[in-house]
Amino acid sequence: MTEHDFSRQENREVSRLVALLRRENTDVVDADHHQREWQRLLLHTEDPKATRAKSLRSWVWYVPATAAILLILGLVRSLAFPTALQVRVAGRPADRLYFTAGQKDPLVVDFSDGSKVTLCAEGLMRVSSLDGRGAGLLLERGRLDLSIARHRKARWHLDAGPYRIQVTGTRFSVVWDPRSRALEVDLEQGGVSVTGPGFATPVALQPGQHLHTRETGRYTISPRLTKHEGRNSLGKPTIMNPTALSASFSPAAQEVARPTVPSLPLQPAYEKAASLAAVAATSQKRKLTCDWAHWVGQGQFEHVVNLATHQGVKATLEECPAAGLVSLADAARYMGNFDLSHRALISLRRRSPSDTGRAAFLLGRLEEARGNYALARDWYAKAQAEPREKVYEAEAAKARARLDKRVDLQMGSDSVPLSK
Amino acid sequence: MKDEDLVREIAKGDKDALRVVWDRYATAVRATLRSTLGGDHTIDDLVQEVFFSFYRSAGRLRDPSALRPYLLGVAVKQAAFELRTRTRRGRWHRLFHWTQSSSGEALKSMPDVDERDALQVLNRLLGTLPERERNAFILRYVQDLSPTEVSQALGLSHSTAKRAIAEGKKRVLARARKEPALASYLRTSVQGGP
């Protein structure tokens, strides 16, 4: 829009308004007033203080403004970066951040946020970092019982050898033996996550779980020891003795230490563990764990396979219900352990007549994942032929149609007839 | 003596040259301030401020020949600052129920009460306009500056200044028509002819 876009009427109205404004300005200033004001300006310009006074006037505002800004910055700083926690030992402020427990008495270290750390006998620990939100602890040797106060912005971590345990409000115990490079974490309450060598991803522990690891890349997760179970024949808690800890890594020692719920080695071939478990199964009747659907849902396939492996594959396949077998088959297939997956599904077909269609369909998927398209097609055909499960019938039909083309291309492949 | 020569002399500290500038432009500066603020006891102080700041910065003027637009530009900016201060002060006054001293002594000199009322409303209306549009409107129509001079006074590009002038004019008209006192003033004066 420009000035020329207005109508004559509008321009006339503007002229009237302007005339009103101008009328106000006529004959207001007489010559005397004009002269007086000039004298005033002259005085103003001749007074060197006038310039300074003006700048001083502005400085009068700068001082409180600067003070206010500094105050706000201080408040923000104190909120964002609160002062570091205070450390007290036996009720007195600690004069150093390196702590050694005596041969018999534990050492209790208190933090000003309400957290409490107990270093058990012969333990060595240092506080590696401290800030307003938490602390970094370094356990050099022995056992540490931690009770970390729950705060919204709490940030605690504990280092033990190559391992790091991230902590939010929780209660747990840690044992570190530098000679055997063995670590135990016993979580009572809250949540921690452990990282270290051999851990592809941080291992999150749930309350009531016990983690046992050493630098070989193997770790075990088992139900947490109760006070009664955790005490050896000498009446000392097993977990408190680092020497006993290193010895407890042998399978035999594990069986002795925890006869009811053994630790679960995750990495070894399942055949070896199966034989161990078979021995254990024959020596005493154990209750098998088969409810793995939630672990599979969380993507912890390795954990499921190792649980099954440890308690005995044979026993698992013979005794677990259908849902457990399906979970195990899924977990094993995702892990690339096709043999175990295959065994679980065959077992499912054999033991549960109502699930034969589902098992056939899953076997088809397994063979398809293996690249045995002809065999997979046969399994899908089998699933289609099952009269009881219509869901898998439809899925199998689609999958079979998909594979028909591939099989034509793979005529020379060594597909195995189902009869075998 | 031309404006640019006067500015050059003032930059050297020549008070006589400043006197010439004062005589030449003090009335226009005062009128500009009054157009924005209405009749007010602070006008004299603001005129002093305008000339004193010119005296201090005469050596730094980019275009000494455009002295009139410069002084009027400083005047409208001073007026805008004063309006902002008053608005802020007004909030405190309202908060603590203080009464503000009324301005507009000069209005008493206007015999027609309708015109006086219309002028008061018009001053208030101008005070509510966006600053750039208000300044452009006053400089262009009340002080008769060309769009180029308005752009120099306000430190705007030529096209921006023209747009600000047109917007200001449009807003003044729209708001004046909504104000009963101004609407009746416009109706009677337009019907009665210029």
PDB file of N, CA, C and O in Angstrom, chain A residues 74-139:
ATOM      1  N   GLY A  74      23.807 -16.061  39.727  1.00  0.00           N
ATOM      2  CA  GLY A  74      24.152 -16.830  40.924  1.00  0.00           C
ATOM      3  C   GLY A  74      23.062 -17.827  41.287  1.00  0.00           C
ATOM      4  O   GLY A  74      23.333 -18.975  41.627  1.00  0.00           O
ATOM      5  N   LEU A  75      21.798 -17.344  41.178  1.00  0.00           N
ATOM      6  CA  LEU A  75      20.672 -18.242  41.481  1.00  0.00           C
ATOM      7  C   LEU A  75      20.621 -19.406  40.513  1.00  0.00           C
ATOM      8  O   LEU A  75      20.444 -20.561  40.905  1.00  0.00           O
ATOM      9  N   VAL A  76      20.783 -19.074  39.210  1.00  0.00           N
ATOM     10  CA  VAL A  76      20.750 -20.117  38.184  1.00  0.00           C
ATOM     11  C   VAL A  76      21.865 -21.115  38.433  1.00  0.00           C
ATOM     12  O   VAL A  76      21.674 -22.334  38.366  1.00  0.00           O
ATOM     13  N   ARG A  77      23.040 -20.578  38.764  1.00  0.00           N
ATOM     14  CA  ARG A  77      24.180 -21.469  38.988  1.00  0.00           C
ATOM     15  C   ARG A  77      23.928 -22.393  40.178  1.00  0.00           C
ATOM     16  O   ARG A  77      24.196 -23.582  40.134  1.00  0.00           O
ATOM     17  N   SER A  78      23.376 -21.789  41.255  1.00  0.00           N
ATOM     18  CA  SER A  78      23.161 -22.613  42.442  1.00  0.00           C
ATOM     19  C   SER A  78      22.082 -23.670  42.199  1.00  0.00           C
ATOM     20  O   SER A  78      22.110 -24.737  42.780  1.00  0.00           O
ATOM     21  N   LEU A  79      21.112 -23.347  41.307  1.00  0.00           N
ATOM     22  CA  LEU A  79      20.076 -24.341  40.999  1.00  0.00           C
ATOM     23  C   LEU A  79      20.600 -25.405  40.048  1.00  0.00           C
ATOM     24  O   LEU A  79      20.344 -26.593  40.217  1.00  0.00           O
ATOM     25  N   ALA A  80      21.331 -24.940  39.018  1.00  0.00           N
ATOM     26  CA  ALA A  80      21.811 -25.890  38.006  1.00  0.00           C
ATOM     27  C   ALA A  80      23.005 -26.689  38.504  1.00  0.00           C
ATOM     28  O   ALA A  80      23.149 -27.866  38.197  1.00  0.00           O
ATOM     29  N   PHE A  81      23.891 -26.013  39.247  1.00  0.00           N
ATOM     30  CA  PHE A  81      25.101 -26.688  39.734  1.00  0.00           C
ATOM     31  C   PHE A  81      25.173 -26.519  41.249  1.00  0.00           C
ATOM     32  O   PHE A  81      25.890 -25.668  41.745  1.00  0.00           O
ATOM     33  N   PRO A  82      24.388 -27.299  41.982  1.00  0.00           N
ATOM     34  CA  PRO A  82      24.415 -27.150  43.433  1.00  0.00           C
ATOM     35  C   PRO A  82      25.790 -27.517  43.989  1.00  0.00           C
ATOM     36  O   PRO A  82      26.576 -28.193  43.330  1.00  0.00           O
ATOM     37  N   THR A  83      26.036 -27.059  45.189  1.00  0.00           N
ATOM     38  CA  THR A  83      27.348 -27.295  45.779  1.00  0.00           C
ATOM     39  C   THR A  83      27.567 -28.802  45.979  1.00  0.00           C
ATOM     40  O   THR A  83      26.622 -29.557  46.165  1.00  0.00           O
ATOM     41  N   ALA A  84      28.826 -29.167  45.933  1.00  0.00           N
ATOM     42  CA  ALA A  84      29.165 -30.596  45.989  1.00  0.00           C
ATOM     43  C   ALA A  84      28.711 -31.204  47.323  1.00  0.00           C
ATOM     44  O   ALA A  84      28.623 -30.515  48.348  1.00  0.00           O
ATOM     45  N   LEU A  85      28.409 -32.477  47.273  1.00  0.00           N
ATOM     46  CA  LEU A  85      27.976 -33.180  48.478  1.00  0.00           C
ATOM     47  C   LEU A  85      29.101 -33.181  49.519  1.00  0.00           C
ATOM     48  O   LEU A  85      30.280 -33.183  49.175  1.00  0.00           O
ATOM     49  N   GLN A  86      28.701 -33.178  50.767  1.00  0.00           N
ATOM     50  CA  GLN A  86      29.668 -33.270  51.858  1.00  0.00           C
ATOM     51  C   GLN A  86      29.824 -34.745  52.241  1.00  0.00           C
ATOM     52  O   GLN A  86      28.843 -35.493  52.270  1.00  0.00           O
ATOM     53  N   VAL A  87      31.062 -35.116  52.534  1.00  0.00           N
ATOM     54  CA  VAL A  87      31.333 -36.513  52.903  1.00  0.00           C
ATOM     55  C   VAL A  87      31.702 -36.558  54.379  1.00  0.00           C
ATOM     56  O   VAL A  87      32.514 -35.752  54.850  1.00  0.00           O
ATOM     57  N   ARG A  88      31.091 -37.460  55.090  1.00  0.00           N
ATOM     58  CA  ARG A  88      31.381 -37.591  56.523  1.00  0.00           C
ATOM     59  C   ARG A  88      31.689 -39.046  56.846  1.00  0.00           C
ATOM     60  O   ARG A  88      31.046 -39.961  56.318  1.00  0.00           O
ATOM     61  N   VAL A  89      32.648 -39.217  57.716  1.00  0.00           N
ATOM     62  CA  VAL A  89      33.001 -40.564  58.172  1.00  0.00           C
ATOM     63  C   VAL A  89      32.888 -40.561  59.691  1.00  0.00           C
ATOM     64  O   VAL A  89      33.472 -39.696  60.357  1.00  0.00           O
ATOM     65  N   ALA A  90      32.096 -41.469  60.212  1.00  0.00           N
ATOM     66  CA  ALA A  90      31.862 -41.576  61.657  1.00  0.00           C
ATOM     67  C   ALA A  90      31.402 -40.232  62.225  1.00  0.00           C
ATOM     68  O   ALA A  90      31.848 -39.799  63.282  1.00  0.00           O
ATOM     69  N   GLY A  91      30.566 -39.552  61.476  1.00  0.00           N
ATOM     70  CA  GLY A  91      29.991 -38.293  61.956  1.00  0.00           C
ATOM     71  C   GLY A  91      30.882 -37.083  61.785  1.00  0.00           C
ATOM     72  O   GLY A  91      30.473 -35.967  62.102  1.00  0.00           O
ATOM     73  N   ARG A  92      32.088 -37.252  61.270  1.00  0.00           N
ATOM     74  CA  ARG A  92      33.000 -36.114  61.095  1.00  0.00           C
ATOM     75  C   ARG A  92      33.271 -35.890  59.609  1.00  0.00           C
ATOM     76  O   ARG A  92      33.310 -36.868  58.845  1.00  0.00           O
ATOM     77  N   PRO A  93      33.496 -34.638  59.234  1.00  0.00           N
ATOM     78  CA  PRO A  93      33.817 -34.398  57.819  1.00  0.00           C
ATOM     79  C   PRO A  93      35.095 -35.149  57.431  1.00  0.00           C
ATOM     80  O   PRO A  93      36.073 -35.142  58.183  1.00  0.00           O
ATOM     81  N   ALA A  94      35.051 -35.781  56.270  1.00  0.00           N
ATOM     82  CA  ALA A  94      36.216 -36.567  55.842  1.00  0.00           C
ATOM     83  C   ALA A  94      37.327 -35.628  55.394  1.00  0.00           C
ATOM     84  O   ALA A  94      37.078 -34.674  54.660  1.00  0.00           O
ATOM     85  N   ASP A  95      38.547 -35.879  55.860  1.00  0.00           N
ATOM     86  CA  ASP A  95      39.668 -35.028  55.466  1.00  0.00           C
ATOM     87  C   ASP A  95      40.341 -35.558  54.202  1.00  0.00           C
ATOM     88  O   ASP A  95      41.196 -34.908  53.630  1.00  0.00           O
ATOM     89  N   ARG A  96      39.988 -36.739  53.768  1.00  0.00           N
ATOM     90  CA  ARG A  96      40.501 -37.262  52.505  1.00  0.00           C
ATOM     91  C   ARG A  96      39.415 -38.140  51.894  1.00  0.00           C
ATOM     92  O   ARG A  96      38.466 -38.532  52.572  1.00  0.00           O
ATOM     93  N   LEU A  97      39.568 -38.444  50.635  1.00  0.00           N
ATOM     94  CA  LEU A  97      38.519 -39.190  49.928  1.00  0.00           C
ATOM     95  C   LEU A  97      38.986 -40.595  49.571  1.00  0.00           C
ATOM     96  O   LEU A  97      38.531 -41.189  48.609  1.00  0.00           O
ATOM     97  N   TYR A  98      39.919 -41.097  50.335  1.00  0.00           N
ATOM     98  CA  TYR A  98      40.412 -42.460  50.131  1.00  0.00           C
ATOM     99  C   TYR A  98      40.167 -43.228  51.421  1.00  0.00           C
ATOM    100  O   TYR A  98      40.577 -42.793  52.496  1.00  0.00           O
ATOM    101  N   PHE A  99      39.441 -44.335  51.339  1.00  0.00           N
ATOM    102  CA  PHE A  99      39.000 -44.994  52.551  1.00  0.00           C
ATOM    103  C   PHE A  99      39.458 -46.454  52.579  1.00  0.00           C
ATOM    104  O   PHE A  99      39.390 -47.150  51.566  1.00  0.00           O
ATOM    105  N   THR A 100      39.907 -46.846  53.733  1.00  0.00           N
ATOM    106  CA  THR A 100      40.317 -48.230  53.945  1.00  0.00           C
ATOM    107  C   THR A 100      39.577 -48.763  55.160  1.00  0.00           C
ATOM    108  O   THR A 100      39.583 -48.120  56.222  1.00  0.00           O
ATOM    109  N   ALA A 101      38.928 -49.900  55.005  1.00  0.00           N
ATOM    110  CA  ALA A 101      38.235 -50.502  56.149  1.00  0.00           C
ATOM    111  C   ALA A 101      39.223 -51.377  56.914  1.00  0.00           C
ATOM    112  O   ALA A 101      40.143 -51.959  56.329  1.00  0.00           O
ATOM    113  N   GLY A 102      39.017 -51.452  58.215  1.00  0.00           N
ATOM    114  CA  GLY A 102      39.907 -52.262  59.042  1.00  0.00           C
ATOM    115  C   GLY A 102      39.693 -53.751  58.785  1.00  0.00           C
ATOM    116  O   GLY A 102      38.861 -54.149  57.966  1.00  0.00           O
ATOM    117  N   GLN A 103      40.449 -54.536  59.486  1.00  0.00           N
ATOM    118  CA  GLN A 103      40.368 -55.986  59.250  1.00  0.00           C
ATOM    119  C   GLN A 103      39.050 -56.578  59.713  1.00  0.00           C
ATOM    120  O   GLN A 103      38.583 -57.573  59.171  1.00  0.00           O
ATOM    121  N   LYS A 104      38.447 -55.926  60.708  1.00  0.00           N
ATOM    122  CA  LYS A 104      37.200 -56.482  61.234  1.00  0.00           C
ATOM    123  C   LYS A 104      36.010 -55.539  61.040  1.00  0.00           C
ATOM    124  O   LYS A 104      34.921 -55.981  60.722  1.00  0.00           O
ATOM    125  N   ASP A 105      36.272 -54.243  61.273  1.00  0.00           N
ATOM    126  CA  ASP A 105      35.136 -53.322  61.311  1.00  0.00           C
ATOM    127  C   ASP A 105      34.883 -52.695  59.948  1.00  0.00           C
ATOM    128  O   ASP A 105      35.818 -52.231  59.288  1.00  0.00           O
ATOM    129  N   PRO A 106      33.634 -52.654  59.573  1.00  0.00           N
ATOM    130  CA  PRO A 106      33.308 -51.941  58.344  1.00  0.00           C
ATOM    131  C   PRO A 106      33.402 -50.426  58.559  1.00  0.00           C
ATOM    132  O   PRO A 106      33.351 -49.955  59.695  1.00  0.00           O
ATOM    133  N   LEU A 107      33.527 -49.711  57.464  1.00  0.00           N
ATOM    134  CA  LEU A 107      33.645 -48.252  57.527  1.00  0.00           C
ATOM    135  C   LEU A 107      32.410 -47.654  56.867  1.00  0.00           C
ATOM    136  O   LEU A 107      32.091 -47.981  55.715  1.00  0.00           O
ATOM    137  N   VAL A 108      31.713 -46.789  57.612  1.00  0.00           N
ATOM    138  CA  VAL A 108      30.492 -46.187  57.078  1.00  0.00           C
ATOM    139  C   VAL A 108      30.803 -44.766  56.603  1.00  0.00           C
ATOM    140  O   VAL A 108      31.342 -43.962  57.359  1.00  0.00           O
ATOM    141  N   VAL A 109      30.494 -44.493  55.354  1.00  0.00           N
ATOM    142  CA  VAL A 109      30.717 -43.158  54.776  1.00  0.00           C
ATOM    143  C   VAL A 109      29.352 -42.570  54.455  1.00  0.00           C
ATOM    144  O   VAL A 109      28.557 -43.180  53.725  1.00  0.00           O
ATOM    145  N   ASP A 110      29.064 -41.388  55.031  1.00  0.00           N
ATOM    146  CA  ASP A 110      27.773 -40.729  54.798  1.00  0.00           C
ATOM    147  C   ASP A 110      27.955 -39.565  53.839  1.00  0.00           C
ATOM    148  O   ASP A 110      28.966 -38.861  53.883  1.00  0.00           O
ATOM    149  N   PHE A 111      26.957 -39.344  53.005  1.00  0.00           N
ATOM    150  CA  PHE A 111      26.951 -38.204  52.090  1.00  0.00           C
ATOM    151  C   PHE A 111      25.812 -37.276  52.480  1.00  0.00           C
ATOM    152  O   PHE A 111      24.796 -37.729  53.026  1.00  0.00           O
ATOM    153  N   SER A 112      25.998 -35.999  52.177  1.00  0.00           N
ATOM    154  CA  SER A 112      25.035 -35.014  52.665  1.00  0.00           C
ATOM    155  C   SER A 112      23.669 -35.129  51.999  1.00  0.00           C
ATOM    156  O   SER A 112      22.706 -34.533  52.462  1.00  0.00           O
ATOM    157  N   ASP A 113      23.533 -35.890  50.912  1.00  0.00           N
ATOM    158  CA  ASP A 113      22.205 -36.062  50.304  1.00  0.00           C
ATOM    159  C   ASP A 113      21.446 -37.221  50.936  1.00  0.00           C
ATOM    160  O   ASP A 113      20.353 -37.575  50.491  1.00  0.00           O
ATOM    161  N   GLY A 114      22.005 -37.822  51.972  1.00  0.00           N
ATOM    162  CA  GLY A 114      21.320 -38.918  52.647  1.00  0.00           C
ATOM    163  C   GLY A 114      21.804 -40.288  52.209  1.00  0.00           C
ATOM    164  O   GLY A 114      21.352 -41.298  52.745  1.00  0.00           O
ATOM    165  N   SER A 115      22.699 -40.325  51.237  1.00  0.00           N
ATOM    166  CA  SER A 115      23.219 -41.614  50.787  1.00  0.00           C
ATOM    167  C   SER A 115      24.223 -42.141  51.801  1.00  0.00           C
ATOM    168  O   SER A 115      24.891 -41.368  52.496  1.00  0.00           O
ATOM    169  N   LYS A 116      24.310 -43.459  51.852  1.00  0.00           N
ATOM    170  CA  LYS A 116      25.223 -44.081  52.814  1.00  0.00           C
ATOM    171  C   LYS A 116      25.952 -45.234  52.126  1.00  0.00           C
ATOM    172  O   LYS A 116      25.336 -46.002  51.386  1.00  0.00           O
ATOM    173  N   VAL A 117      27.247 -45.310  52.366  1.00  0.00           N
ATOM    174  CA  VAL A 117      28.068 -46.347  51.741  1.00  0.00           C
ATOM    175  C   VAL A 117      28.822 -47.057  52.859  1.00  0.00           C
ATOM    176  O   VAL A 117      29.431 -46.401  53.700  1.00  0.00           O
ATOM    177  N   THR A 118      28.741 -48.369  52.874  1.00  0.00           N
ATOM    178  CA  THR A 118      29.451 -49.126  53.909  1.00  0.00           C
ATOM    179  C   THR A 118      30.539 -49.964  53.240  1.00  0.00           C
ATOM    180  O   THR A 118      30.243 -50.841  52.412  1.00  0.00           O
ATOM    181  N   LEU A 119      31.763 -49.686  53.608  1.00  0.00           N
ATOM    182  CA  LEU A 119      32.891 -50.435  53.064  1.00  0.00           C
ATOM    183  C   LEU A 119      33.218 -51.550  54.049  1.00  0.00           C
ATOM    184  O   LEU A 119      33.568 -51.289  55.206  1.00  0.00           O
ATOM    185  N   CYS A 120      33.076 -52.779  53.576  1.00  0.00           N
ATOM    186  CA  CYS A 120      33.251 -53.913  54.490  1.00  0.00           C
ATOM    187  C   CYS A 120      34.735 -54.189  54.749  1.00  0.00           C
ATOM    188  O   CYS A 120      35.609 -53.600  54.104  1.00  0.00           O
ATOM    189  N   ALA A 121      34.963 -55.098  55.652  1.00  0.00           N
ATOM    190  CA  ALA A 121      36.315 -55.346  56.165  1.00  0.00           C
ATOM    191  C   ALA A 121      37.326 -55.554  55.043  1.00  0.00           C
ATOM    192  O   ALA A 121      37.035 -56.228  54.050  1.00  0.00           O
ATOM    193  N   GLU A 122      38.469 -54.926  55.202  1.00  0.00           N
ATOM    194  CA  GLU A 122      39.609 -55.049  54.286  1.00  0.00           C
ATOM    195  C   GLU A 122      39.346 -54.441  52.909  1.00  0.00           C
ATOM    196  O   GLU A 122      40.067 -54.708  51.958  1.00  0.00           O
ATOM    197  N   GLY A 123      38.322 -53.666  52.839  1.00  0.00           N
ATOM    198  CA  GLY A 123      37.992 -53.046  51.551  1.00  0.00           C
ATOM    199  C   GLY A 123      38.761 -51.751  51.334  1.00  0.00           C
ATOM    200  O   GLY A 123      39.192 -51.090  52.282  1.00  0.00           O
ATOM    201  N   LEU A 124      38.928 -51.392  50.073  1.00  0.00           N
ATOM    202  CA  LEU A 124      39.573 -50.120  49.689  1.00  0.00           C
ATOM    203  C   LEU A 124      38.642 -49.401  48.735  1.00  0.00           C
ATOM    204  O   LEU A 124      38.148 -49.997  47.772  1.00  0.00           O
ATOM    205  N   MET A 125      38.439 -48.133  48.999  1.00  0.00           N
ATOM    206  CA  MET A 125      37.540 -47.371  48.150  1.00  0.00           C
ATOM    207  C   MET A 125      37.981 -45.919  48.108  1.00  0.00           C
ATOM    208  O   MET A 125      38.566 -45.422  49.064  1.00  0.00           O
ATOM    209  N   ARG A 126      37.733 -45.254  46.974  1.00  0.00           N
ATOM    210  CA  ARG A 126      37.971 -43.822  46.941  1.00  0.00           C
ATOM    211  C   ARG A 126      36.801 -43.123  46.261  1.00  0.00           C
ATOM    212  O   ARG A 126      36.096 -43.728  45.450  1.00  0.00           O
ATOM    213  N   VAL A 127      36.611 -41.874  46.648  1.00  0.00           N
ATOM    214  CA  VAL A 127      35.585 -41.056  45.992  1.00  0.00           C
ATOM    215  C   VAL A 127      36.296 -40.327  44.861  1.00  0.00           C
ATOM    216  O   VAL A 127      37.141 -39.463  45.092  1.00  0.00           O
ATOM    217  N   SER A 128      35.996 -40.707  43.641  1.00  0.00           N
ATOM    218  CA  SER A 128      36.744 -40.145  42.510  1.00  0.00           C
ATOM    219  C   SER A 128      36.179 -38.815  42.035  1.00  0.00           C
ATOM    220  O   SER A 128      36.896 -38.004  41.459  1.00  0.00           O
ATOM    221  N   SER A 129      34.904 -38.591  42.242  1.00  0.00           N
ATOM    222  CA  SER A 129      34.340 -37.294  41.853  1.00  0.00           C
ATOM    223  C   SER A 129      33.168 -36.981  42.761  1.00  0.00           C
ATOM    224  O   SER A 129      32.511 -37.877  43.281  1.00  0.00           O
ATOM    225  N   LEU A 130      32.926 -35.677  42.930  1.00  0.00           N
ATOM    226  CA  LEU A 130      31.830 -35.233  43.796  1.00  0.00           C
ATOM    227  C   LEU A 130      31.194 -34.016  43.165  1.00  0.00           C
ATOM    228  O   LEU A 130      31.907 -33.102  42.729  1.00  0.00           O
ATOM    229  N   ASP A 131      29.904 -33.987  43.080  1.00  0.00           N
ATOM    230  CA  ASP A 131      29.238 -32.738  42.693  1.00  0.00           C
ATOM    231  C   ASP A 131      27.917 -32.668  43.443  1.00  0.00           C
ATOM    232  O   ASP A 131      27.667 -33.461  44.356  1.00  0.00           O
ATOM    233  N   GLY A 132      27.087 -31.713  43.062  1.00  0.00           N
ATOM    234  CA  GLY A 132      25.852 -31.511  43.802  1.00  0.00           C
ATOM    235  C   GLY A 132      24.843 -32.615  43.590  1.00  0.00           C
ATOM    236  O   GLY A 132      23.901 -32.754  44.366  1.00  0.00           O
ATOM    237  N   ARG A 133      24.994 -33.377  42.532  1.00  0.00           N
ATOM    238  CA  ARG A 133      23.988 -34.390  42.219  1.00  0.00           C
ATOM    239  C   ARG A 133      24.389 -35.792  42.672  1.00  0.00           C
ATOM    240  O   ARG A 133      23.547 -36.683  42.706  1.00  0.00           O
ATOM    241  N   GLY A 134      25.622 -35.995  42.945  1.00  0.00           N
ATOM    242  CA  GLY A 134      26.030 -37.337  43.343  1.00  0.00           C
ATOM    243  C   GLY A 134      27.539 -37.447  43.406  1.00  0.00           C
ATOM    244  O   GLY A 134      28.243 -36.447  43.544  1.00  0.00           O
ATOM    245  N   ALA A 135      28.023 -38.654  43.292  1.00  0.00           N
ATOM    246  CA  ALA A 135      29.458 -38.882  43.410  1.00  0.00           C
ATOM    247  C   ALA A 135      29.854 -40.048  42.524  1.00  0.00           C
ATOM    248  O   ALA A 135      29.020 -40.859  42.126  1.00  0.00           O
ATOM    249  N   GLY A 136      31.127 -40.074  42.210  1.00  0.00           N
ATOM    250  CA  GLY A 136      31.695 -41.223  41.520  1.00  0.00           C
ATOM    251  C   GLY A 136      32.569 -41.965  42.505  1.00  0.00           C
ATOM    252  O   GLY A 136      33.406 -41.366  43.192  1.00  0.00           O
ATOM    253  N   LEU A 137      32.333 -43.243  42.641  1.00  0.00           N
ATOM    254  CA  LEU A 137      33.092 -44.041  43.608  1.00  0.00           C
ATOM    255  C   LEU A 137      33.964 -45.028  42.850  1.00  0.00           C
ATOM    256  O   LEU A 137      33.593 -45.486  41.760  1.00  0.00           O
ATOM    257  N   LEU A 138      35.076 -45.343  43.430  1.00  0.00           N
ATOM    258  CA  LEU A 138      35.975 -46.339  42.825  1.00  0.00           C
ATOM    259  C   LEU A 138      36.277 -47.393  43.881  1.00  0.00           C
ATOM    260  O   LEU A 138      36.894 -47.093  44.908  1.00  0.00           O
ATOM    261  N   LEU A 139      35.774 -48.582  43.632  1.00  0.00           N
ATOM    262  CA  LEU A 139      36.008 -49.684  44.563  1.00  0.00           C
ATOM    263  C   LEU A 139      37.273 -50.410  44.106  1.00  0.00           C
ATOM    264  O   LEU A 139      37.306 -50.997  43.032  1.00  0.00           O
TER     265      LEU A 139
END
